[in-house]
Structure formats: structure tokens, C-alpha cells
């Protein structure tokens, strides 16, 4: 049986080890084996975190067909008003994949960032702290607890963007912070209205309270959720709130871009799913109001704008950033379908999207470190840097949905879910924008392998073999998940059985 200690242990483990990272680095810098000791420390951190996550998962699934648990910090507190954690199949799934992806990206970060640099101790500490905050946000059982943990992640994300301290990174971080402040204001305003109407921010109590609201109060409740949705839409970079993301990811160091795109983006999708599918509920199963058309329009705009702007980019890293924007639209298609198939597509997209975006930014980071940044620079780079280029091409093909890579299965589920929900027009837009995506991905491949460098120099560049290890771990994962999707799909069965309209929740 899961206890509150089991729930908070993964979070507290990462927070404590993040605080210990800075003093431990003072000792590491005195050694001649800085990189090796740093890597050993990061592995210790994530082994401990992994054990606490495994303990949470095994404790939860220790009984057959477990039901969702709403745990408060004080067992005597009223769950409707107390800070709480919701332990269910979807939160367990998210915690597992976030911890695993964070570990791989952190290994890459250690090998990419020089451990001897003075800010590196704070850099790694913030990445660990951000992971802990993300786990807290995913396990949160009420909107206020989620908001507190999520604000911690945004502050940490700003530091990761600003690490290089260039003029561009300062400008991008400032733009990000301004947008996040606006988003937070929207969310706080929405939460205050929700609390005044229902007397609770707890996910479960709020869902029950919404069902009894009617008349003018319902109109006010709709307005409050529009504010909340707008706030998290800014943080998820949904069009037209997307313009901070390309600058932020382009300016950030490669490990930061990989970390933020694969983890923070996924967290922002998660809360949208939690609010729309688990609290408000889909209109087809008695939801308080019909939100599907609004989300469908935002999905279409995000796919179109993201892919069209990616099509005209010259900076390759910025091109990948716009693909991240477009991928938000594909995720929204799955949410809009409001079916079990759509949720399956979303959960699959969480995993494959996180792996693919992390892989793309990690591969580009290696190539950028040798001075290749624009499409013109990338001419012939496939022959100069064969391994990094291969990893980037695999990431690009997965983005485009080319079989047998994992991205193909993800888009198949998403588009099939839209069609099954009578949203064929949205699926058609998704397919057409995927064609555009395939076009500029193949243009990149053609530049990398079909053109010769401007200077005519085709000498092979020696790539960091150790840095390629985490890169090809992600490559292998994308292939395995694409070839054997059932290994992941089986994990979704408990989640489907716990949809709010299919199972009760234990207070």
C-alpha cells in the first residue's frame, strides 16, 4: 500500500541531492578526474531517484487492479482543502519516463559541459532540482500544489537557458520570464475564481463540485478555466503563445534545450490532460462544458504555424525548436479526440516526443560545437561527422513519422483517434503538415549528405565517443519503441481503466 512517504521520497531525494551537489563539486574540483567523478555523482543521484520511483511503482501495483489514491500530507486533513498527492497509473507512468529521460540527458550534460567551469556545479544542481520539481508537479493532487512545483521548474528553466550568459541568451531568457509571469498571473486569477466557486482546488473534489454548478456560476467557471488554460498554453508554447520557445531553445546550451524540450514541455501537456480529461471531463461523458472545438482550433493553428515557420529556418537548432512547437499541435489532436485511443496517442507521444526532441538537440549540440550552425554550414557534415549526423537524421525521420521509428506509431495513433472522434478535418490538417515536415527534414538530409562543403574540406572530424553514448541510447530507444510498440502500450492499460468515468477514486 502506498503511503505519503512513498510519494514524497522521489521528490525529496532529488531536492536533497541537488543541494548536496554544490559542496560535493568543491571536492571534485580538487581531483584530477573531474569528469569521471562528476559522472559518478550524477549516476548515484539517479540510481537513488530510480530506486525511490521503483518503490513507489511497486508499492502501488502490489495489489491487483489498484485504484487511484488521494494522499494528504496530514492524514487527518480534509482532502478537499489540504495539499495532496494523487497517485494513479498516469502519474506513475509520467514519473518513470521523466526520471529515465532526465538521467540520459544529465549524462550527456556532464560530458558536454566542462566540469572544471565554476558555474557547472550550479548548472547540474539546477537540473537535478528541476527534475525533482517536475516529479512533484506530476504527483500533485491539487492545482495549488501543482502550481507551486511548476513555478519552481520555470525558475530553474530560466537559469538553464541563461547558462552561457550571451546577449542572445539574456534576451531569450527575459522574453521567457515575461511570458511566464503573464502565464502565472492568468493561472492565479483562474485558480482564485475556481476556489471561490467550489471551495477546493483538489482534483477529485473539484471534479465532483463542478457537476453541481449551473447558471451564472457555470459561466464564471468557464471563464476561470479559460484563464488557467491560457496560462498553461503559454508555457506549453501553443500558438499564438509560442514565440518565446524558438528563441529560448536556440539560445540555450544543447543539454538545456534537450532537457527542457523533453521534460518541461511534457509536464505542460500533462496538466492540460489532467484538467481536461480528468477534472472537467470530455463533453461526451457529461463534462461541464464543451471545450473540444477550442482545443481543435488551437491544435490546427499550432501544427500549421510550427511547420511553416520551420520550413523557412536557416539555423538548424531553431528549425528543431519550431518542430517542438508543431509537436504541441499533434499532442492537442489526441486530447481533442476525448477517447481512450486519443489518450493512448498522447501518452505514447509523451514518451517518443521526449526521446526524439532530446536526441535532436543532443546531436545538434555536438555538431554546433564544431562551428556548424546554419544549413549552409551543414553542407557535407554527414561525411565529416557521420555518427552525430546519423543520430540527427534518425531524430528528424522520427519527427516526420517515417516507419519503423517511434514517431510513426505516435502519429498513427493521433490521427486515427481524430478520425474515430469525427474530427477528420483535423486529421487531414495533421497529415498535410506532416508532409511539410517531411519535406524540410529531407531538405536537411540532402544538405548534410548531398552537398559539398563551401570550403571543399571533407576531412572527417573526430567525434567525442563518450558523448555519443547517451545519444545512441536514445537512438536505440526510438527504434525499439517503434518496432515493438506493445512494450509501451501495455503500460497504458491501467491508465485506461482509471479514467474518471470508468473507475472511482479513493479519498
Short mmCIF file of C-alpha atoms in Angstrom, two decimals:
data_model
loop_
_atom_site.label_atom_id
_atom_site.label_comp_id
_atom_site.label_asym_id
_atom_site.label_seq_id
_atom_site.Cartn_x
_atom_site.Cartn_y
_atom_site.Cartn_z
CA UNK A 1 0.00 0.00 0.00
CA UNK A 2 1.33 3.43 -0.92
CA UNK A 3 1.99 5.90 1.90
CA UNK A 4 2.61 9.64 1.73
CA UNK A 5 6.30 8.91 2.39
CA UNK A 6 6.47 6.76 -0.75
CA UNK A 7 5.03 9.68 -2.73
CA UNK A 8 7.36 12.39 -1.48
CA UNK A 9 10.55 10.27 -1.37
CA UNK A 10 11.43 10.63 -5.10
CA UNK A 11 10.92 14.40 -4.89
CA UNK A 12 12.86 14.87 -1.66
CA UNK A 13 15.70 12.61 -2.87
CA UNK A 14 16.31 14.79 -5.90
CA UNK A 15 15.97 18.05 -3.97
CA UNK A 16 18.40 16.94 -1.24
CA UNK A 17 20.96 15.63 -3.75
CA UNK A 18 20.64 18.88 -5.73
CA UNK A 19 21.56 20.83 -2.58
CA UNK A 20 24.49 18.47 -1.94
CA UNK A 21 25.81 18.84 -5.50
CA UNK A 22 27.49 22.23 -4.95
CA UNK A 23 29.57 21.26 -1.87
CA UNK A 24 30.45 17.91 -3.47
CA UNK A 25 31.73 19.76 -6.53
CA UNK A 26 34.18 21.65 -4.32
CA UNK A 27 35.76 18.30 -3.54
CA UNK A 28 35.56 17.07 -7.14
CA UNK A 29 37.45 20.13 -8.44
CA UNK A 30 40.43 19.18 -6.30
CA UNK A 31 40.73 15.88 -8.14
CA UNK A 32 42.40 15.12 -11.47
CA UNK A 33 39.37 13.06 -12.51
CA UNK A 34 36.73 15.79 -12.54
CA UNK A 35 34.55 14.44 -15.36
CA UNK A 36 34.64 10.85 -14.09
CA UNK A 37 33.74 11.82 -10.53
CA UNK A 38 31.01 14.17 -11.73
CA UNK A 39 29.52 11.38 -13.84
CA UNK A 40 29.72 9.01 -10.87
CA UNK A 41 27.86 11.51 -8.67
CA UNK A 42 25.10 12.01 -11.26
CA UNK A 43 24.71 8.25 -11.60
CA UNK A 44 24.45 7.91 -7.81
CA UNK A 45 21.79 10.62 -7.75
CA UNK A 46 19.65 8.97 -10.41
CA UNK A 47 20.15 5.46 -9.05
CA UNK A 48 18.77 6.70 -5.73
CA UNK A 49 15.95 8.53 -7.51
CA UNK A 50 15.25 5.47 -9.64
CA UNK A 51 15.03 3.26 -6.56
CA UNK A 52 12.52 5.60 -4.90
CA UNK A 53 10.45 5.74 -8.10
CA UNK A 54 10.58 1.95 -8.37
CA UNK A 55 9.50 1.67 -4.73
CA UNK A 56 6.53 3.96 -5.45
CA UNK A 57 5.54 1.98 -8.55
CA UNK A 58 5.91 -1.45 -6.92
CA UNK A 59 4.07 -0.32 -3.79
CA UNK A 60 1.22 0.99 -5.90
CA UNK A 61 0.96 -2.13 -8.07
CA UNK A 62 1.48 -4.51 -5.15
CA UNK A 63 -2.25 -5.20 -5.26
CA UNK A 64 -4.10 -6.23 -8.41
CA UNK A 65 -6.03 -3.52 -10.25
CA UNK A 66 -5.11 -0.69 -7.86
CA UNK A 67 -7.36 2.35 -7.71
CA UNK A 68 -6.17 5.98 -7.64
CA UNK A 69 -5.09 7.25 -4.23
CA UNK A 70 -5.54 10.82 -2.99
CA UNK A 71 -2.95 11.29 -0.22
CA UNK A 72 -2.63 14.37 2.00
CA UNK A 73 0.46 15.47 3.91
CA UNK A 74 -1.59 15.19 7.09
CA UNK A 75 -3.79 12.10 7.14
CA UNK A 76 -6.32 13.91 9.34
CA UNK A 77 -6.76 16.79 6.90
CA UNK A 78 -9.76 17.28 4.65
CA UNK A 79 -8.58 16.20 1.16
CA UNK A 80 -10.65 18.99 -0.43
CA UNK A 81 -8.55 21.77 1.13
CA UNK A 82 -5.27 20.07 2.07
CA UNK A 83 -2.12 19.89 -0.03
CA UNK A 84 -2.28 16.46 -1.59
CA UNK A 85 -0.67 13.98 -3.94
CA UNK A 86 -2.61 11.90 -6.44
CA UNK A 87 -1.05 8.51 -7.06
CA UNK A 88 -2.57 6.77 -10.05
CA UNK A 89 -1.45 4.95 -13.17
CA UNK A 90 -0.85 8.07 -15.28
CA UNK A 91 1.21 9.87 -12.63
CA UNK A 92 3.32 6.73 -12.07
CA UNK A 93 3.89 6.45 -15.83
CA UNK A 94 4.94 10.10 -16.12
CA UNK A 95 7.30 9.87 -13.15
CA UNK A 96 9.04 6.83 -14.62
CA UNK A 97 9.63 8.27 -18.09
CA UNK A 98 10.68 11.68 -16.73
CA UNK A 99 13.27 10.11 -14.42
CA UNK A 100 14.65 7.88 -17.18
CA UNK A 101 14.93 10.66 -19.79
CA UNK A 102 16.40 13.08 -17.24
CA UNK A 103 19.12 10.54 -16.38
CA UNK A 104 20.20 10.13 -20.02
CA UNK A 105 20.21 13.89 -20.68
CA UNK A 106 22.16 14.52 -17.46
CA UNK A 107 24.86 12.06 -18.54
CA UNK A 108 25.10 13.96 -21.83
CA UNK A 109 25.27 17.26 -19.93
CA UNK A 110 28.17 16.05 -17.78
CA UNK A 111 30.14 15.05 -20.88
CA UNK A 112 29.19 18.23 -22.76
CA UNK A 113 29.77 20.87 -20.07
CA UNK A 114 33.26 21.18 -18.65
CA UNK A 115 33.16 20.13 -15.01
CA UNK A 116 36.03 22.49 -14.23
CA UNK A 117 33.90 25.53 -15.09
CA UNK A 118 32.78 27.38 -11.96
CA UNK A 119 29.07 27.64 -12.88
CA UNK A 120 28.85 23.94 -13.76
CA UNK A 121 28.13 22.91 -10.16
CA UNK A 122 25.09 25.19 -10.08
CA UNK A 123 24.11 24.08 -13.57
CA UNK A 124 23.96 20.40 -12.62
CA UNK A 125 22.35 21.19 -9.27
CA UNK A 126 19.58 23.14 -11.01
CA UNK A 127 18.97 20.31 -13.48
CA UNK A 128 18.57 17.84 -10.62
CA UNK A 129 16.35 20.28 -8.72
CA UNK A 130 14.22 20.85 -11.81
CA UNK A 131 13.72 17.09 -12.18
CA UNK A 132 12.54 16.88 -8.59
CA UNK A 133 10.14 19.78 -9.09
CA UNK A 134 8.74 18.10 -12.21
CA UNK A 135 8.10 14.89 -10.30
CA UNK A 136 6.34 16.95 -7.64
CA UNK A 137 4.16 18.61 -10.26
CA UNK A 138 3.22 15.27 -11.83
CA UNK A 139 2.38 13.69 -8.47
CA UNK A 140 0.44 16.73 -7.22
CA UNK A 141 -3.16 16.08 -6.29
CA UNK A 142 -4.44 19.64 -6.38
CA UNK A 143 -3.98 22.66 -8.61
CA UNK A 144 -2.20 24.75 -5.95
CA UNK A 145 0.43 22.09 -5.21
CA UNK A 146 0.95 21.67 -8.94
CA UNK A 147 1.29 25.43 -9.36
CA UNK A 148 3.96 25.68 -6.64
CA UNK A 149 6.08 22.88 -8.08
CA UNK A 150 5.57 24.17 -11.61
CA UNK A 151 6.74 27.67 -10.70
CA UNK A 152 9.92 26.10 -9.32
CA UNK A 153 10.53 24.43 -12.68
CA UNK A 154 10.12 27.72 -14.59
CA UNK A 155 12.68 29.48 -12.40
CA UNK A 156 15.12 26.60 -12.85
CA UNK A 157 14.46 26.57 -16.61
CA UNK A 158 15.40 30.25 -16.85
CA UNK A 159 18.79 29.51 -15.26
CA UNK A 160 19.44 26.68 -17.73
CA UNK A 161 18.67 29.00 -20.65
CA UNK A 162 20.96 31.73 -19.31
CA UNK A 163 23.95 29.50 -18.61
CA UNK A 164 26.11 30.80 -21.49
CA UNK A 165 25.47 34.45 -20.48
CA UNK A 166 25.45 35.75 -24.05
CA UNK A 167 23.41 38.73 -25.20
CA UNK A 168 21.10 36.44 -27.16
CA UNK A 169 20.55 34.07 -24.22
CA UNK A 170 19.85 37.02 -21.93
CA UNK A 171 17.26 38.39 -24.37
CA UNK A 172 15.65 34.96 -24.85
CA UNK A 173 15.52 34.31 -21.11
CA UNK A 174 13.98 37.73 -20.46
CA UNK A 175 11.31 37.04 -23.07
CA UNK A 176 10.65 33.67 -21.46
CA UNK A 177 10.35 35.14 -17.97
CA UNK A 178 7.96 37.86 -19.13
CA UNK A 179 5.73 35.28 -20.77
CA UNK A 180 5.88 33.02 -17.71
CA UNK A 181 4.94 35.91 -15.40
CA UNK A 182 1.93 36.63 -17.61
CA UNK A 183 1.05 32.93 -17.64
CA UNK A 184 1.32 32.72 -13.85
CA UNK A 185 -0.96 35.75 -13.48
CA UNK A 186 -3.58 34.06 -15.68
CA UNK A 187 -3.34 30.83 -13.70
CA UNK A 188 -3.56 32.53 -10.30
CA UNK A 189 -6.58 34.54 -11.43
CA UNK A 190 -8.26 31.39 -12.71
CA UNK A 191 -7.46 29.43 -9.55
CA UNK A 192 -8.87 32.18 -7.31
CA UNK A 193 -12.17 32.12 -9.22
CA UNK A 194 -12.32 28.31 -9.14
CA UNK A 195 -11.70 28.27 -5.40
CA UNK A 196 -14.31 30.95 -4.72
CA UNK A 197 -16.91 28.92 -6.64
CA UNK A 198 -16.09 25.42 -5.40
CA UNK A 199 -14.17 25.84 -2.14
CA UNK A 200 -11.46 23.46 -3.31
CA UNK A 201 -8.56 23.04 -5.74
CA UNK A 202 -8.20 19.30 -5.19
CA UNK A 203 -8.53 17.45 -8.50
CA UNK A 204 -11.11 14.96 -7.26
CA UNK A 205 -13.15 17.31 -5.07
CA UNK A 206 -13.11 19.88 -7.86
CA UNK A 207 -14.43 17.38 -10.39
CA UNK A 208 -17.27 16.49 -8.07
CA UNK A 209 -18.03 20.15 -7.31
CA UNK A 210 -18.19 21.12 -10.97
CA UNK A 211 -21.01 18.67 -11.60
CA UNK A 212 -23.31 20.64 -9.26
CA UNK A 213 -22.59 24.12 -10.65
CA UNK A 214 -25.09 25.73 -13.01
CA UNK A 215 -26.30 29.06 -14.34
CA UNK A 216 -24.19 32.19 -13.89
CA UNK A 217 -21.69 30.33 -11.73
CA UNK A 218 -21.04 27.92 -14.61
CA UNK A 219 -20.30 30.84 -16.95
CA UNK A 220 -17.86 32.21 -14.38
CA UNK A 221 -16.29 28.77 -14.02
CA UNK A 222 -15.80 28.56 -17.79
CA UNK A 223 -14.05 31.94 -17.72
CA UNK A 224 -11.79 30.76 -14.90
CA UNK A 225 -10.74 27.65 -16.81
CA UNK A 226 -10.08 29.78 -19.89
CA UNK A 227 -7.63 31.81 -17.79
CA UNK A 228 -5.99 28.63 -16.48
CA UNK A 229 -5.85 27.12 -19.98
CA UNK A 230 -4.37 30.32 -21.39
CA UNK A 231 -1.68 30.31 -18.70
CA UNK A 232 -0.61 26.76 -19.35
CA UNK A 233 -1.00 27.28 -23.12
CA UNK A 234 1.72 29.95 -22.86
CA UNK A 235 4.00 27.55 -21.01
CA UNK A 236 3.26 24.74 -23.47
CA UNK A 237 4.02 27.10 -26.40
CA UNK A 238 0.65 26.63 -28.06
CA UNK A 239 0.07 29.05 -30.96
CA UNK A 240 -0.41 32.03 -30.63
CA UNK A 241 1.55 31.90 -27.33
CA UNK A 242 4.57 30.14 -28.83
CA UNK A 243 7.01 32.87 -29.79
CA UNK A 244 9.21 32.59 -26.68
CA UNK A 245 10.16 28.96 -27.35
CA UNK A 246 12.29 29.19 -30.55
CA UNK A 247 14.50 31.92 -29.08
CA UNK A 248 14.78 30.14 -25.74
CA UNK A 249 15.78 26.76 -27.18
CA UNK A 250 18.12 28.30 -29.76
CA UNK A 251 19.93 30.38 -27.14
CA UNK A 252 20.14 27.63 -24.53
CA UNK A 253 23.11 25.22 -24.47
CA UNK A 254 22.37 21.86 -26.07
CA UNK A 255 21.89 19.99 -22.75
CA UNK A 256 19.48 22.69 -21.57
CA UNK A 257 17.48 22.59 -24.81
CA UNK A 258 17.35 18.78 -24.67
CA UNK A 259 16.31 18.83 -21.01
CA UNK A 260 13.63 21.50 -21.35
CA UNK A 261 12.11 20.19 -24.59
CA UNK A 262 11.91 16.59 -23.41
CA UNK A 263 10.77 17.18 -19.83
CA UNK A 264 9.30 20.62 -19.17
CA UNK A 265 7.24 20.53 -22.38
CA UNK A 266 5.86 17.13 -21.41
CA UNK A 267 4.85 18.45 -17.99
CA UNK A 268 2.87 21.26 -19.56
CA UNK A 269 0.99 18.75 -21.73
CA UNK A 270 0.32 16.63 -18.66
CA UNK A 271 -1.56 19.32 -16.74
CA UNK A 272 -3.69 20.10 -19.78
CA UNK A 273 -4.66 16.42 -19.95
CA UNK A 274 -5.27 16.29 -16.22
CA UNK A 275 -7.57 19.33 -16.31
CA UNK A 276 -9.50 18.50 -19.48
CA UNK A 277 -9.81 14.72 -19.27
CA UNK A 278 -9.73 14.08 -15.53
CA UNK A 279 -11.31 17.17 -13.94
CA UNK A 280 -13.64 18.93 -16.38
CA UNK A 281 -14.18 15.66 -18.29
CA UNK A 282 -14.94 15.32 -22.01
CA UNK A 283 -18.37 16.57 -23.13
CA UNK A 284 -19.18 13.09 -24.48
CA UNK A 285 -19.24 11.68 -20.92
CA UNK A 286 -21.06 14.52 -19.18
CA UNK A 287 -18.35 17.15 -18.96
CA UNK A 288 -19.32 20.57 -17.60
CA UNK A 289 -18.88 22.30 -20.96
CA UNK A 290 -17.71 21.61 -24.50
CA UNK A 291 -14.05 22.59 -24.85
CA UNK A 292 -13.15 20.36 -27.81
CA UNK A 293 -13.64 22.90 -30.62
CA UNK A 294 -11.40 25.45 -28.94
CA UNK A 295 -8.61 22.88 -28.47
CA UNK A 296 -9.08 21.58 -32.04
CA UNK A 297 -8.63 25.07 -33.50
CA UNK A 298 -5.51 25.63 -31.36
CA UNK A 299 -4.17 22.24 -32.50
CA UNK A 300 -4.65 23.13 -36.16
CA UNK A 301 -3.03 26.57 -35.77
CA UNK A 302 -0.10 25.15 -33.83
CA UNK A 303 0.62 22.45 -36.42
CA UNK A 304 0.34 24.87 -39.34
CA UNK A 305 2.35 27.73 -37.83
CA UNK A 306 5.02 25.49 -36.31
CA UNK A 307 5.71 23.61 -39.55
CA UNK A 308 5.52 26.63 -41.87
CA UNK A 309 7.96 28.59 -39.72
CA UNK A 310 10.27 25.56 -39.50
CA UNK A 311 10.20 25.40 -43.30
CA UNK A 312 11.86 28.84 -43.65
CA UNK A 313 14.52 28.48 -40.96
CA UNK A 314 18.22 28.61 -41.78
CA UNK A 315 19.54 27.92 -38.29
CA UNK A 316 19.20 24.16 -37.75
CA UNK A 317 18.77 24.38 -34.00
CA UNK A 318 15.98 26.92 -34.45
CA UNK A 319 14.39 24.62 -37.02
CA UNK A 320 14.19 21.86 -34.40
CA UNK A 321 12.71 24.35 -31.94
CA UNK A 322 9.86 25.04 -34.35
CA UNK A 323 9.33 21.29 -34.74
CA UNK A 324 8.80 21.26 -30.97
CA UNK A 325 6.08 23.87 -31.46
CA UNK A 326 4.44 21.78 -34.19
CA UNK A 327 4.55 18.68 -31.99
CA UNK A 328 2.42 20.52 -29.44
CA UNK A 329 -0.30 20.62 -32.10
CA UNK A 330 -0.11 16.87 -32.69
CA UNK A 331 -0.46 16.31 -28.94
CA UNK A 332 -3.52 18.56 -28.87
CA UNK A 333 -5.17 16.47 -31.60
CA UNK A 334 -5.02 13.47 -29.28
CA UNK A 335 -6.52 15.47 -26.40
CA UNK A 336 -9.29 16.81 -28.65
CA UNK A 337 -10.44 13.32 -29.64
CA UNK A 338 -11.52 12.68 -25.98
CA UNK A 339 -11.30 8.92 -26.44
CA UNK A 340 -9.20 6.16 -24.92
CA UNK A 341 -7.41 5.87 -28.26
CA UNK A 342 -6.63 9.58 -28.12
CA UNK A 343 -5.24 9.32 -24.59
CA UNK A 344 -3.15 6.36 -25.74
CA UNK A 345 -1.75 8.54 -28.51
CA UNK A 346 -0.99 11.29 -26.02
CA UNK A 347 0.83 9.03 -23.61
CA UNK A 348 2.80 7.44 -26.44
CA UNK A 349 3.63 10.93 -27.76
CA UNK A 350 4.87 11.93 -24.30
CA UNK A 351 7.50 9.22 -24.45
CA UNK A 352 8.53 9.30 -28.09
CA UNK A 353 8.34 13.11 -28.25
CA UNK A 354 10.59 13.43 -25.22
CA UNK A 355 13.11 10.95 -26.62
CA UNK A 356 13.15 12.50 -30.11
CA UNK A 357 13.47 16.15 -29.09
CA UNK A 358 16.21 15.28 -26.60
CA UNK A 359 18.04 13.28 -29.29
CA UNK A 360 17.77 16.08 -31.85
CA UNK A 361 19.16 18.78 -29.55
CA UNK A 362 21.90 16.48 -28.24
CA UNK A 363 23.07 15.61 -31.77
CA UNK A 364 22.92 19.26 -32.86
CA UNK A 365 24.91 20.22 -29.77
CA UNK A 366 27.80 18.02 -30.89
CA UNK A 367 27.67 19.39 -34.44
CA UNK A 368 27.32 23.01 -33.26
CA UNK A 369 30.38 22.61 -31.04
CA UNK A 370 32.46 22.33 -34.23
CA UNK A 371 31.06 25.58 -35.64
CA UNK A 372 28.28 24.20 -37.87
CA UNK A 373 25.04 26.08 -37.22
CA UNK A 374 23.20 27.05 -40.42
CA UNK A 375 22.01 24.98 -43.36
CA UNK A 376 24.96 26.30 -45.37
CA UNK A 377 27.33 25.16 -42.62
CA UNK A 378 25.69 21.71 -42.59
CA UNK A 379 26.64 21.08 -46.24
CA UNK A 380 28.56 17.81 -46.26
CA UNK A 381 28.52 17.47 -42.48
CA UNK A 382 27.12 13.96 -42.86
CA UNK A 383 30.51 12.86 -44.20
CA UNK A 384 32.53 14.99 -41.78
CA UNK A 385 30.67 13.88 -38.63
CA UNK A 386 28.97 10.60 -39.59
CA UNK A 387 27.77 9.46 -36.17
CA UNK A 388 26.29 12.73 -34.92
CA UNK A 389 24.71 13.30 -38.33
CA UNK A 390 23.17 9.82 -38.31
CA UNK A 391 21.62 10.48 -34.91
CA UNK A 392 20.17 13.81 -36.11
CA UNK A 393 18.74 12.19 -39.25
CA UNK A 394 17.08 9.45 -37.17
CA UNK A 395 15.54 12.10 -34.91
CA UNK A 396 14.31 14.02 -37.96
CA UNK A 397 12.78 10.95 -39.57
CA UNK A 398 11.04 10.09 -36.30
CA UNK A 399 9.65 13.65 -36.16
CA UNK A 400 8.32 13.18 -39.69
CA UNK A 401 6.65 9.88 -38.78
CA UNK A 402 8.73 7.60 -41.00
CA UNK A 403 8.40 3.87 -40.14
CA UNK A 404 9.75 1.91 -38.33
CA UNK A 405 10.70 4.71 -35.95
CA UNK A 406 8.61 5.53 -32.89
CA UNK A 407 7.30 8.77 -34.37
CA UNK A 408 5.31 6.81 -36.97
CA UNK A 409 3.34 4.91 -34.32
CA UNK A 410 2.73 8.14 -32.37
CA UNK A 411 1.25 9.94 -35.36
CA UNK A 412 -0.73 6.88 -36.38
CA UNK A 413 -2.48 6.82 -33.01
CA UNK A 414 -3.05 10.58 -33.02
CA UNK A 415 -4.59 10.74 -36.50
CA UNK A 416 -6.62 7.55 -36.01
CA UNK A 417 -8.04 8.94 -32.76
CA UNK A 418 -9.08 12.16 -34.53
CA UNK A 419 -10.87 10.23 -37.28
CA UNK A 420 -12.65 7.98 -34.78
CA UNK A 421 -13.89 11.11 -32.97
CA UNK A 422 -15.35 12.60 -36.20
CA UNK A 423 -12.52 15.13 -36.44
CA UNK A 424 -11.41 14.03 -39.89
CA UNK A 425 -10.68 17.63 -40.91
CA UNK A 426 -8.18 17.91 -38.07
CA UNK A 427 -6.54 14.62 -39.04
CA UNK A 428 -6.24 15.87 -42.65
CA UNK A 429 -4.51 19.04 -41.46
CA UNK A 430 -2.21 16.87 -39.36
CA UNK A 431 -1.31 14.66 -42.34
CA UNK A 432 -0.71 17.66 -44.63
CA UNK A 433 1.51 19.41 -42.10
CA UNK A 434 3.39 16.13 -41.62
CA UNK A 435 4.08 16.18 -45.36
CA UNK A 436 5.54 19.68 -44.96
CA UNK A 437 7.57 18.38 -42.02
CA UNK A 438 8.89 15.52 -44.11
CA UNK A 439 9.86 17.98 -46.87
CA UNK A 440 12.11 20.16 -44.74
CA UNK A 441 13.56 17.16 -42.91
CA UNK A 442 14.60 15.65 -46.26
CA UNK A 443 15.94 19.04 -47.32
CA UNK A 444 18.19 18.91 -44.24
CA UNK A 445 19.25 15.35 -45.07
CA UNK A 446 20.02 16.40 -48.64
CA UNK A 447 22.18 19.29 -47.42
CA UNK A 448 24.05 17.04 -44.98
CA UNK A 449 24.76 14.21 -47.42
CA UNK A 450 24.15 15.51 -50.93
CA UNK A 451 26.14 18.75 -50.93
CA UNK A 452 29.81 19.51 -50.56
CA UNK A 453 31.17 21.97 -48.00
CA UNK A 454 31.78 25.54 -49.18
CA UNK A 455 35.47 25.27 -48.39
CA UNK A 456 35.69 21.89 -50.13
CA UNK A 457 37.16 20.32 -46.98
CA UNK A 458 35.73 16.82 -46.46
CA UNK A 459 38.14 15.74 -43.72
CA UNK A 460 36.42 13.55 -41.13
CA UNK A 461 36.17 15.27 -37.75
CA UNK A 462 36.94 13.21 -34.67
CA UNK A 463 33.76 13.00 -32.62
CA UNK A 464 33.64 12.59 -28.86
CA UNK A 465 32.90 8.88 -28.50
CA UNK A 466 31.81 9.20 -24.89
CA UNK A 467 29.36 11.97 -25.79
CA UNK A 468 27.82 9.70 -28.42
CA UNK A 469 26.91 7.04 -25.82
CA UNK A 470 23.81 8.82 -24.38
CA UNK A 471 22.94 9.96 -27.91
CA UNK A 472 22.76 6.40 -29.23
CA UNK A 473 20.94 5.18 -26.14
CA UNK A 474 18.10 7.41 -27.32
CA UNK A 475 18.53 6.22 -30.92
CA UNK A 476 18.15 2.62 -29.77
CA UNK A 477 15.10 3.51 -27.67
CA UNK A 478 13.37 5.19 -30.63
CA UNK A 479 13.97 2.12 -32.81
CA UNK A 480 12.89 -0.38 -30.15
CA UNK A 481 9.72 1.52 -29.28
CA UNK A 482 8.90 1.86 -32.98
CA UNK A 483 9.49 -1.81 -33.75
CA UNK A 484 7.85 -3.15 -30.58
CA UNK A 485 5.18 -0.61 -29.57
CA UNK A 486 3.32 -3.22 -27.50
CA UNK A 487 6.07 -2.99 -24.88
CA UNK A 488 4.85 0.56 -24.15
CA UNK A 489 1.17 0.15 -24.99
CA UNK A 490 0.76 -2.48 -22.28
CA UNK A 491 1.66 0.18 -19.73
CA UNK A 492 -1.41 2.17 -20.73
CA UNK A 493 -4.00 -0.46 -19.79
CA UNK A 494 -4.11 0.52 -16.09
CA UNK A 495 -4.42 4.18 -17.11
CA UNK A 496 -7.43 3.48 -19.34
CA UNK A 497 -9.14 1.54 -16.57
CA UNK A 498 -8.73 4.54 -14.27
CA UNK A 499 -10.35 7.17 -16.45
CA UNK A 500 -12.71 9.16 -14.20
CA UNK A 501 -15.79 7.87 -15.96
CA UNK A 502 -14.60 4.28 -15.59
CA UNK A 503 -13.29 3.98 -12.02
CA UNK A 504 -13.80 5.52 -8.58
CA UNK A 505 -11.07 7.33 -6.65
CA UNK A 506 -10.24 6.51 -3.04
CA UNK A 507 -10.03 9.64 -0.85
#
